[in-house]
Amino acid sequence: MKNESSYLPAGLPIPVAEADGLSAPYLAGLQQGRLLVQRCTHCGCWQFGPEWICHQCHAFDPAWVEVAPEGRIYSWERVWHPVHPALRERCPYVAVLVELPQAGNVRMVGNLLGDPMQDVRIGADVVGVYEHHPETSPPHSLLQWRLR
Amino acid sequence: MNARTLRGKVAVVGIGETTYYKHGQSPDPEFKLALKAILAACKDAGIEPRRIDGFASYSDDRNDATRLAVALGLPHLRSATMQWGGGGGGCCAAVANGAAAIATGQADCVVVFRSLNQGQHGRFGQAAGAGAGAATVSGERSYLVPYGVISPPQRFAMRVQRYMHEHGVRQEALRAIAMASYHHAQNNPRAVMHGKPLDEAKYDASRWIVEPFHLFDCCMENDGAAALVLMDAERAADCAQKPVYLLGAAAGSGLRFGSHAHNSAEYASANFGVVAPDLYRMAGLGPKDVGVVQAYENFTGGVLMALAEHGFFGPEEANEFLRLENLVAPSGRLPLNTSGGNLAECYMHGFELLLEAVRQVRGTSTNQATRNDVALVVGGPMVSPVSDLLLGSKAVL
Ligand SMILES: [Zn+2]
């Protein structure tokens, strides 16, 4: 039975925070349907992935701020060779690298929803779609992208 | 003030390798492979193995210096260094670290090596990279793996795609890199792909691994071991072989290159933007002085970007420069991967490239380049840190 609500099949590793909790706010945000990115309150620098310190001014504990899940395709790839058992019947699929102009052009990797054989254009505008997985243990959410 | 440089201070005096095998097919365990390569390198140098007093390696090589010293009965172990991170990007840095120990008086005779038996220890990169069977993932991989960006080619294809988009590079440029390696492997009886030529039609018809990489754009998986022996320039003159001198060495990484979720400032790059200038500065040479190049092919797209970052052509000239006739020995504009390299000789995590560069400078390659006094080795494009080396003959000093 195909799960229409999920771009890739179940069985891939579930994202969880590191032992020190660095990415916990980001992952918890996704579960609430909110995209959180670090922004330093001292110098305004945007930062992703998260770190304990701002790479620009070295202030500790950059703040987490909510941004709209809107961006444009910075790069992409179409994957044909499955390297995980869960993907054996699921190739090809498309992964995209999306930059967020409203958040200092930080970038995020996700999947581009729709036909895996579609023409993908660098620079195309995309909007985020939260993909919730309450059934996994622990539950988790992913951020996917569709053409605007 | 003394110039801080390795230029001319240290030389490669011996090289050695085992038979190269397809992954999992080595009849010897990994530690035995390491010993075989080390003894072969000593024999090539014409030195008594008990003169070794240091080891250097990279990519978390499992065959540690103390065990090697014990097994070989070395009377005095002085230097034991391991390059952090970057996987195969450490292949040249390991040589530089060993050379630095010699140049600073910490050791006299250092062996640099890489040994690999995947049948014994599991496939390289699989446990860490794929996470197959793992229930959860955190840290850097948590931003990639749940989206199916798992294996090395999947992690690097988007860098290359962006570079090709920015500079109008065509697939044919990647194909020419792959074909040069296979072309040279046909003259090299050590090469795993010896007797298996590649032509344009075969490349074009090969399956996609991940666009823009076809099967032939990706390195092999192999077992074996390779080693080289370093000595200071003065002692090197007394060894059996013509010394091959280190002219320059550089390793490192640009601004936030390893930042998570593909957030490096110079994303569409091989990470030599700040490293290559260091290399040329130490050597006192430029790209025009380089006669032959061994460039680590994890994927052909990394070679494309690395060669441009080393100044052989501008990104917009890639289609014109990267044609097979320009890349083959003896007299192409820039003979590339003349042993077959990671794609077609053996993926010894780039260490086989070091040995081939030494053969080129000695004049003993099976694909000898006409211009061979200065050979460049480029290690591990697109990883962090990367490293590279310039090697040369006495005439260049
Ligand atoms: Zn700051």
Coordinates of C-alpha atoms and ligand atoms in Angstrom, one line a residue:
Chain A
M1 CA 0.0 0.0 0.0
K2 CA 1.6 3.3 -1.1
N3 CA 1.7 5.9 1.5
E4 CA 0.7 9.1 -0.4
S5 CA 1.6 11.4 2.5
S6 CA 5.3 10.5 2.4
Y7 CA 7.7 11.2 -0.5
L8 CA 10.1 8.4 0.4
P9 CA 9.1 5.1 1.8
A10 CA 9.2 4.3 5.5
G11 CA 12.3 2.8 7.0
L12 CA 14.9 5.5 6.5
P13 CA 16.7 6.5 9.7
I14 CA 14.7 9.0 11.8
P15 CA 16.3 12.4 12.6
V16 CA 16.9 12.9 16.3
A17 CA 18.8 15.6 18.2
E18 CA 22.4 15.0 19.2
A19 CA 23.1 13.9 22.7
D20 CA 23.9 17.5 23.6
G21 CA 20.5 18.7 22.1
L22 CA 22.0 21.2 19.6
S23 CA 19.4 20.6 16.9
A24 CA 16.4 19.8 19.2
P25 CA 14.7 23.2 18.6
Y26 CA 14.9 22.8 14.9
L27 CA 13.4 19.2 15.0
A28 CA 10.7 20.2 17.5
G29 CA 9.8 23.1 15.3
L30 CA 9.2 20.9 12.3
Q31 CA 6.9 18.7 14.3
Q32 CA 4.8 21.8 15.1
G33 CA 4.8 22.9 11.5
R34 CA 7.3 25.8 12.1
L35 CA 10.7 26.3 10.4
L36 CA 13.2 27.6 13.0
V37 CA 16.7 28.8 12.0
Q38 CA 19.4 30.3 14.2
R39 CA 20.0 34.0 14.0
C40 CA 22.5 35.7 16.2
T41 CA 20.9 38.5 18.4
H42 CA 24.2 40.3 18.5
C43 CA 25.2 40.6 14.9
G44 CA 22.1 39.4 13.0
C45 CA 24.0 36.6 11.2
W46 CA 21.8 33.7 10.0
Q47 CA 23.3 30.2 10.6
F48 CA 22.4 26.7 9.5
G49 CA 23.1 23.9 10.6
P50 CA 23.0 25.0 14.2
E51 CA 26.0 25.5 16.3
W52 CA 26.6 26.7 19.9
I53 CA 28.3 29.8 18.7
C54 CA 27.8 32.4 16.0
H55 CA 30.5 31.9 13.4
Q56 CA 30.6 35.6 12.6
C57 CA 30.8 37.4 16.0
H58 CA 31.4 34.4 18.3
A59 CA 28.5 35.2 20.6
F60 CA 27.2 32.0 22.2
D61 CA 23.8 30.4 21.9
P62 CA 22.4 32.0 18.8
A63 CA 18.6 32.6 19.0
W64 CA 16.1 30.4 17.1
V65 CA 13.7 32.5 14.9
E66 CA 10.8 31.3 12.9
V67 CA 11.0 31.9 9.1
A68 CA 8.5 31.3 6.3
P69 CA 9.3 28.0 4.5
E70 CA 9.8 29.7 1.1
G71 CA 12.9 29.6 -1.0
R72 CA 14.4 28.8 -4.4
I73 CA 16.2 25.8 -5.8
Y74 CA 20.0 26.3 -5.5
S75 CA 20.9 22.8 -6.8
W76 CA 19.4 19.4 -7.2
E77 CA 20.1 15.7 -8.1
R78 CA 18.1 12.8 -9.3
V79 CA 19.1 9.6 -7.5
W80 CA 18.9 6.4 -9.4
H81 CA 21.0 3.9 -7.4
P82 CA 19.4 2.9 -4.1
V83 CA 21.8 2.7 -1.2
H84 CA 19.3 1.9 1.5
P85 CA 16.9 -1.1 1.6
A86 CA 13.9 1.2 2.1
L87 CA 14.7 2.8 -1.3
R88 CA 15.1 -0.3 -3.3
E89 CA 11.8 0.1 -5.2
R90 CA 11.7 3.9 -5.0
C91 CA 14.4 5.1 -7.5
P92 CA 14.6 7.6 -9.1
Y93 CA 13.7 10.4 -6.7
V94 CA 14.8 14.0 -6.6
A95 CA 16.7 15.8 -3.8
V96 CA 17.0 19.5 -3.9
L97 CA 19.1 22.1 -2.1
V98 CA 16.9 25.1 -1.3
E99 CA 18.2 28.5 -0.3
L100 CA 16.1 30.8 1.8
P101 CA 16.5 34.5 0.7
Q102 CA 14.6 35.7 3.7
A103 CA 17.0 34.0 6.1
G104 CA 20.4 35.1 4.9
N105 CA 20.4 32.5 2.1
V106 CA 20.9 29.6 4.4
R107 CA 20.3 26.3 2.6
M108 CA 18.4 23.1 3.4
V109 CA 18.3 19.7 1.7
G110 CA 14.9 18.2 1.0
N111 CA 12.9 16.4 -1.7
L112 CA 11.1 18.0 -4.5
L113 CA 7.5 16.7 -4.5
G114 CA 5.9 15.5 -7.7
D115 CA 7.1 13.5 -10.7
P116 CA 10.6 12.3 -10.1
M117 CA 11.3 12.7 -13.8
Q118 CA 10.2 16.3 -13.9
D119 CA 12.6 18.9 -15.3
V120 CA 14.2 20.6 -12.3
R121 CA 15.3 24.2 -12.8
I122 CA 17.9 25.9 -10.6
G123 CA 16.4 29.2 -9.4
A124 CA 12.8 28.0 -9.4
D125 CA 10.7 29.2 -6.5
V126 CA 9.6 26.6 -4.0
V127 CA 7.4 26.5 -0.9
G128 CA 7.9 24.1 2.1
V129 CA 5.5 21.3 2.9
Y130 CA 5.7 19.6 6.4
E131 CA 5.7 15.9 6.2
H132 CA 4.6 14.5 9.5
H133 CA 5.4 10.9 10.7
P134 CA 3.5 10.4 14.0
E135 CA 3.7 6.7 13.6
T136 CA 7.5 6.4 14.0
S137 CA 9.3 5.9 17.2
P138 CA 10.1 8.6 18.1
P139 CA 7.7 10.6 15.9
H140 CA 9.4 13.0 13.5
S141 CA 8.6 15.5 10.7
L142 CA 10.5 16.4 7.6
L143 CA 10.4 19.6 5.5
Q144 CA 9.8 18.9 1.8
W145 CA 9.4 21.3 -1.1
R146 CA 7.0 21.9 -4.0
L147 CA 7.1 24.3 -6.9
R148 CA 5.3 27.5 -6.2
Chain B
M1 CA 64.6 34.3 8.9
N2 CA 64.4 30.7 7.6
A3 CA 61.6 30.2 5.1
R4 CA 59.1 27.8 6.5
T5 CA 58.9 25.3 3.8
L6 CA 59.3 21.6 2.9
R7 CA 60.7 22.5 -0.5
G8 CA 63.6 20.3 -1.3
K9 CA 64.1 19.1 2.3
V10 CA 62.5 15.7 2.1
A11 CA 62.4 13.1 -0.7
V12 CA 60.5 9.9 -1.5
V13 CA 63.1 7.2 -1.7
G14 CA 60.9 4.1 -2.2
I15 CA 57.4 3.0 -3.2
G16 CA 55.7 -0.3 -2.9
E17 CA 52.2 -1.8 -3.2
T18 CA 50.5 -5.2 -3.0
T19 CA 48.4 -6.7 -5.8
Y20 CA 45.2 -4.6 -6.1
Y21 CA 42.0 -6.5 -5.7
K22 CA 38.3 -5.9 -6.2
H23 CA 36.7 -5.2 -2.8
G24 CA 36.5 -8.1 -0.5
Q25 CA 38.7 -10.3 -2.6
S26 CA 42.1 -9.9 -0.9
P27 CA 43.3 -13.3 0.4
D28 CA 45.4 -11.4 3.0
P29 CA 44.1 -9.6 6.1
E30 CA 44.5 -5.9 6.2
F31 CA 47.5 -5.7 8.5
K32 CA 49.4 -8.2 6.4
L33 CA 48.7 -6.1 3.3
A34 CA 50.2 -3.1 5.1
L35 CA 53.3 -5.1 6.0
K36 CA 53.7 -6.3 2.4
A37 CA 53.5 -2.8 1.0
I38 CA 55.9 -1.4 3.6
L39 CA 58.5 -4.0 2.9
A40 CA 58.1 -3.6 -0.8
A41 CA 58.7 0.1 -0.5
C42 CA 61.8 -0.5 1.6
K43 CA 63.1 -3.0 -0.9
D44 CA 62.5 -0.5 -3.7
A45 CA 64.5 2.1 -1.7
G46 CA 67.3 -0.4 -1.0
I47 CA 67.1 0.2 2.7
E48 CA 66.9 -2.1 5.7
P49 CA 63.4 -1.9 7.1
R50 CA 64.7 -1.4 10.7
R51 CA 65.7 2.1 9.6
I52 CA 62.0 3.1 9.7
D53 CA 61.3 5.3 12.7
G54 CA 58.0 6.8 11.8
F55 CA 54.6 6.2 10.3
A56 CA 52.0 8.4 8.9
S57 CA 48.5 7.7 7.5
Y58 CA 45.0 9.1 7.1
S59 CA 41.3 8.1 6.7
D60 CA 41.4 6.4 10.1
D61 CA 43.7 3.7 8.9
R62 CA 43.3 0.7 11.4
N63 CA 46.9 -0.5 11.2
D64 CA 48.4 1.6 13.9
A65 CA 52.0 2.7 14.2
T66 CA 52.9 0.8 17.4
R67 CA 51.6 -2.5 16.1
L68 CA 53.6 -2.0 12.9
A69 CA 56.7 -1.2 14.8
V70 CA 56.3 -4.2 17.0
A71 CA 55.6 -6.5 14.1
L72 CA 58.7 -5.2 12.2
G73 CA 60.9 -5.3 15.3
L74 CA 61.8 -1.6 14.9
P75 CA 64.4 -0.5 17.5
H76 CA 63.1 3.0 17.7
L77 CA 59.7 4.5 16.8
R78 CA 59.8 8.3 16.8
S79 CA 56.8 9.7 14.9
A80 CA 53.2 8.4 14.5
T81 CA 50.8 10.8 12.9
M82 CA 47.2 10.5 11.6
Q83 CA 45.5 13.2 9.5
W84 CA 42.1 14.1 10.9
G85 CA 39.0 14.0 8.8
G86 CA 38.4 14.2 5.1
G87 CA 38.7 10.5 4.3
G88 CA 40.8 10.3 1.1
G89 CA 41.4 14.0 1.3
G90 CA 44.2 13.2 3.7
C91 CA 46.3 11.2 1.2
C92 CA 48.7 14.1 0.5
A93 CA 48.5 15.5 4.0
A94 CA 49.8 12.2 5.4
V95 CA 52.9 12.5 3.3
A96 CA 53.3 16.2 4.3
N97 CA 52.9 15.2 8.0
G98 CA 55.5 12.5 7.7
A99 CA 57.8 14.9 5.8
A100 CA 57.3 17.6 8.5
A101 CA 58.5 15.1 11.1
I102 CA 61.7 14.6 9.1
A103 CA 62.3 18.2 8.3
T104 CA 62.0 19.2 11.9
G105 CA 64.3 16.5 13.2
Q106 CA 61.6 14.4 14.9
A107 CA 62.3 11.3 12.7
D108 CA 64.7 10.1 10.0
C109 CA 62.8 7.6 7.9
V110 CA 59.0 7.7 7.8
V111 CA 56.7 5.3 6.0
V112 CA 53.4 6.7 4.7
F113 CA 50.8 4.2 3.8
R114 CA 47.2 3.1 3.3
S115 CA 45.9 -0.4 3.7
L116 CA 42.4 -1.7 3.1
N117 CA 40.6 -5.1 3.3
Q118 CA 36.9 -4.5 3.1
G119 CA 36.1 -8.2 3.2
Q120 CA 37.6 -8.3 6.7
H121 CA 36.3 -5.0 8.0
G122 CA 33.2 -4.1 6.0
R123 CA 32.8 -1.7 3.1
F124 CA 34.5 1.6 3.5
G125 CA 32.1 4.4 4.3
Q126 CA 29.1 2.1 4.5
A127 CA 28.7 2.0 8.3
A128 CA 29.3 5.7 8.7
G129 CA 27.8 6.9 5.4
A130 CA 24.8 4.9 4.7
G131 CA 23.5 4.2 8.2
A132 CA 21.9 1.1 6.8
G133 CA 20.0 -0.6 9.6
A134 CA 20.3 2.4 11.9
A135 CA 17.0 3.4 13.4
T136 CA 17.9 7.1 14.1
V137 CA 20.4 9.6 12.7
S138 CA 21.7 12.9 14.3
G139 CA 24.1 15.7 13.6
E140 CA 25.2 16.4 10.0
R141 CA 23.6 13.3 8.5
S142 CA 20.2 14.1 10.1
Y143 CA 19.8 17.0 7.6
L144 CA 20.5 14.7 4.6
V145 CA 19.8 11.0 5.2
P146 CA 16.0 11.2 5.8
Y147 CA 15.8 12.8 2.4
G148 CA 17.7 10.0 0.7
V149 CA 21.0 11.9 0.5
I150 CA 23.1 9.1 2.0
S151 CA 26.1 7.8 0.1
P152 CA 29.1 9.8 -1.1
P153 CA 28.0 10.3 -4.7
Q154 CA 24.6 11.5 -3.4
R155 CA 26.4 14.0 -1.1
F156 CA 28.6 15.4 -3.8
A157 CA 26.4 15.4 -7.0
M158 CA 24.6 18.7 -6.0
R159 CA 27.9 20.5 -5.7
V160 CA 28.9 19.5 -9.2
Q161 CA 25.4 20.1 -10.6
R162 CA 25.6 23.7 -9.3
Y163 CA 29.1 24.2 -10.8
M164 CA 28.0 22.9 -14.2
H165 CA 25.0 25.2 -14.1
E166 CA 27.1 28.2 -13.1
H167 CA 29.7 27.7 -15.8
G168 CA 27.9 25.9 -18.6
V169 CA 30.0 22.7 -18.2
R170 CA 28.7 19.8 -20.3
Q171 CA 28.5 16.1 -19.4
E172 CA 31.2 15.4 -22.1
A173 CA 33.8 17.1 -19.8
L174 CA 33.1 14.5 -17.1
R175 CA 33.2 11.8 -19.7
A176 CA 36.7 12.9 -20.8
I177 CA 38.0 12.6 -17.3
A178 CA 36.7 9.1 -16.9
M179 CA 38.0 8.1 -20.3
A180 CA 41.5 9.4 -19.6
S181 CA 41.7 7.1 -16.5
Y182 CA 40.5 4.1 -18.4
H183 CA 42.7 4.9 -21.3
H184 CA 45.8 4.8 -19.1
A185 CA 44.7 1.7 -17.2
Q186 CA 44.9 -0.3 -20.5
N187 CA 48.7 0.1 -20.4
N188 CA 49.0 -0.6 -16.7
P189 CA 49.0 -4.3 -15.8
R190 CA 48.5 -3.5 -12.1
A191 CA 45.2 -1.8 -12.9
V192 CA 42.0 -3.6 -11.8
M193 CA 40.4 -2.3 -15.1
H194 CA 43.4 -3.4 -17.3
G195 CA 41.9 -5.1 -20.3
K196 CA 38.5 -3.3 -19.9
P197 CA 38.5 -0.3 -22.1
L198 CA 35.9 2.5 -22.0
D199 CA 34.6 4.3 -25.0
E200 CA 32.1 7.2 -25.4
A201 CA 29.2 4.9 -26.2
K202 CA 29.8 2.7 -23.2
Y203 CA 30.0 5.7 -20.9
D204 CA 26.8 7.3 -22.4
A205 CA 24.9 4.0 -22.1
S206 CA 26.0 3.3 -18.5
R207 CA 23.4 3.7 -15.8
W208 CA 23.0 6.8 -13.7
I209 CA 24.1 6.5 -10.1
V210 CA 22.9 10.0 -9.4
E211 CA 22.7 12.7 -12.0
P212 CA 25.1 14.1 -13.1
F213 CA 27.2 11.0 -12.3
H214 CA 27.1 7.9 -14.5
L215 CA 28.6 4.6 -13.2
F216 CA 31.9 5.5 -14.8
D217 CA 32.1 8.8 -13.0
C218 CA 32.4 7.0 -9.6
C219 CA 35.5 5.5 -8.1
M220 CA 35.8 1.7 -7.7
E221 CA 36.0 -0.2 -4.4
N222 CA 39.2 -2.1 -3.9
D223 CA 41.5 -3.8 -1.4
G224 CA 45.2 -3.7 -1.1
A225 CA 47.9 -1.5 0.4
A226 CA 50.4 1.0 -0.9
A227 CA 53.3 2.7 0.9
L228 CA 56.2 5.1 0.3
V229 CA 59.4 5.8 2.3
L230 CA 60.5 9.4 3.1
M231 CA 63.9 10.6 4.1
D232 CA 65.7 13.9 4.4
A233 CA 67.2 15.1 1.1
E234 CA 70.8 14.4 2.2
R235 CA 70.2 10.7 3.2
A236 CA 67.9 10.3 0.1
A237 CA 70.9 10.7 -2.2
D238 CA 72.4 7.4 -0.9
C239 CA 69.3 5.3 -1.6
A240 CA 68.9 2.9 -4.5
Q241 CA 66.4 5.1 -6.5
K242 CA 66.6 8.6 -7.9
P243 CA 65.1 10.7 -5.1
V244 CA 61.8 12.4 -5.8
Y245 CA 61.6 15.7 -3.8
L246 CA 58.7 17.3 -2.1
L247 CA 58.4 20.8 -3.7
G248 CA 55.3 21.9 -1.9
A249 CA 52.5 20.6 0.3
A250 CA 49.2 22.1 1.4
A251 CA 46.2 20.9 3.2
G252 CA 43.1 22.5 4.7
S253 CA 39.6 23.9 4.0
G254 CA 37.9 27.1 3.0
L255 CA 35.4 29.2 4.9
R256 CA 32.8 26.9 6.6
F257 CA 33.4 24.3 4.0
G258 CA 32.2 21.5 6.2
S259 CA 29.1 23.3 7.4
H260 CA 26.0 21.2 7.8
A261 CA 23.3 20.8 5.3
H262 CA 25.5 22.0 2.4
N263 CA 25.9 25.5 3.7
S264 CA 29.5 26.1 2.7
A265 CA 30.2 29.6 1.4
E266 CA 31.9 28.2 -1.8
Y267 CA 29.5 25.3 -2.2
A268 CA 30.1 24.7 -5.9
S269 CA 33.8 23.9 -5.4
A270 CA 36.3 21.2 -4.7
N271 CA 37.6 23.1 -1.6
F272 CA 41.0 24.0 -3.1
G273 CA 40.3 27.7 -3.3
V274 CA 42.5 28.5 -0.3
V275 CA 44.7 25.3 -0.5
A276 CA 46.1 25.5 -4.1
P277 CA 47.6 29.0 -3.6
D278 CA 49.4 27.7 -0.5
L279 CA 50.8 24.8 -2.5
Y280 CA 52.1 26.9 -5.3
R281 CA 53.6 29.5 -2.9
M282 CA 55.6 26.9 -1.0
A283 CA 56.9 25.3 -4.3
G284 CA 57.6 28.6 -5.9
L285 CA 55.9 27.2 -9.0
G286 CA 52.6 27.8 -10.9
P287 CA 50.3 25.7 -12.9
K288 CA 52.3 26.2 -16.1
D289 CA 55.3 24.4 -14.5
V290 CA 53.2 21.2 -13.9
G291 CA 53.7 18.5 -16.5
V292 CA 51.5 15.7 -15.2
V293 CA 48.6 15.5 -12.7
Q294 CA 47.2 12.7 -10.5
A295 CA 43.9 14.0 -9.3
Y296 CA 41.8 12.0 -6.8
E297 CA 38.6 10.9 -8.5
N298 CA 36.0 10.1 -5.9
F299 CA 33.8 11.4 -8.7
T300 CA 34.8 13.0 -12.0
G301 CA 33.0 16.2 -11.1
G302 CA 35.5 16.8 -8.2
V303 CA 38.4 16.5 -10.6
L304 CA 36.7 19.1 -12.9
M305 CA 36.5 21.6 -10.1
A306 CA 39.9 20.8 -8.6
L307 CA 41.8 21.2 -11.8
A308 CA 40.2 24.6 -12.4
E309 CA 41.0 25.6 -8.8
H310 CA 44.6 24.7 -9.5
G311 CA 44.7 27.1 -12.4
F312 CA 44.9 24.8 -15.4
F313 CA 41.8 26.4 -17.0
G314 CA 39.1 28.8 -16.1
P315 CA 35.7 27.3 -15.3
E316 CA 34.3 28.7 -18.6
E317 CA 37.1 26.9 -20.5
A318 CA 36.3 23.5 -19.0
N319 CA 34.5 22.1 -22.0
E320 CA 37.4 23.1 -24.3
F321 CA 40.2 21.9 -22.0
L322 CA 38.6 18.6 -20.8
R323 CA 38.9 16.6 -24.0
L324 CA 40.5 13.2 -24.1
E325 CA 43.3 14.2 -26.4
N326 CA 44.4 16.9 -23.9
L327 CA 44.5 14.5 -20.9
V328 CA 46.5 11.5 -22.2
A329 CA 50.2 10.7 -21.9
P330 CA 52.7 11.1 -23.4
S331 CA 52.0 14.5 -24.8
G332 CA 48.5 15.8 -24.1
R333 CA 48.3 19.3 -22.7
L334 CA 47.9 17.8 -19.2
P335 CA 48.3 14.1 -18.8
L336 CA 45.8 13.1 -16.1
N337 CA 45.7 10.0 -13.8
T338 CA 48.3 8.1 -15.8
S339 CA 48.0 4.9 -13.8
G340 CA 44.2 4.7 -14.2
G341 CA 43.7 6.3 -10.8
N342 CA 40.8 5.7 -8.5
L343 CA 38.5 5.0 -11.4
A344 CA 40.5 2.3 -13.2
E345 CA 43.8 1.4 -11.4
C346 CA 42.8 0.9 -7.8
Y347 CA 40.8 3.0 -5.3
M348 CA 43.5 2.9 -2.6
H349 CA 41.9 6.1 -1.2
G350 CA 44.2 8.1 -3.4
F351 CA 47.5 6.6 -2.2
E352 CA 48.1 4.9 -5.5
L353 CA 48.1 8.4 -7.0
L354 CA 51.2 9.3 -4.9
L355 CA 53.0 6.2 -6.1
E356 CA 52.2 7.1 -9.8
A357 CA 53.4 10.6 -9.3
V358 CA 56.7 9.2 -8.0
R359 CA 57.0 6.9 -11.1
Q360 CA 56.3 9.9 -13.4
V361 CA 59.2 11.9 -11.9
R362 CA 61.5 8.9 -12.0
G363 CA 60.5 8.2 -15.6
T364 CA 59.2 4.7 -15.0
S365 CA 55.4 5.0 -15.5
T366 CA 53.7 2.7 -17.9
N367 CA 52.2 5.9 -19.4
Q368 CA 55.1 8.2 -19.1
A369 CA 54.4 11.9 -19.7
T370 CA 56.8 13.9 -21.8
R371 CA 56.9 16.7 -19.2
N372 CA 57.6 14.9 -16.0
D373 CA 59.9 17.0 -13.8
V374 CA 57.0 18.4 -11.8
A375 CA 54.0 16.2 -10.9
L376 CA 51.0 17.4 -9.0
V377 CA 48.9 15.1 -6.7
V378 CA 45.4 16.3 -5.7
G379 CA 43.8 14.6 -2.8
G380 CA 40.1 14.1 -2.1
P381 CA 38.2 16.9 -3.8
M382 CA 34.9 18.2 -2.2
V383 CA 35.8 16.8 1.3
S384 CA 37.2 18.7 4.3
P385 CA 40.1 18.9 4.7
V386 CA 41.6 18.3 1.3
S387 CA 45.3 18.2 0.6
D388 CA 47.7 18.3 -2.3
L389 CA 51.4 17.9 -3.1
L390 CA 53.9 18.9 -5.8
L391 CA 56.8 16.4 -6.4
G392 CA 59.8 17.0 -8.6
S393 CA 63.2 15.9 -9.7
K394 CA 66.6 17.2 -8.6
A395 CA 66.7 19.3 -11.7
V396 CA 63.8 21.5 -10.4
L397 CA 65.4 22.3 -7.1
Ligands
ZN1 ZN 26.9 36.9 15.7

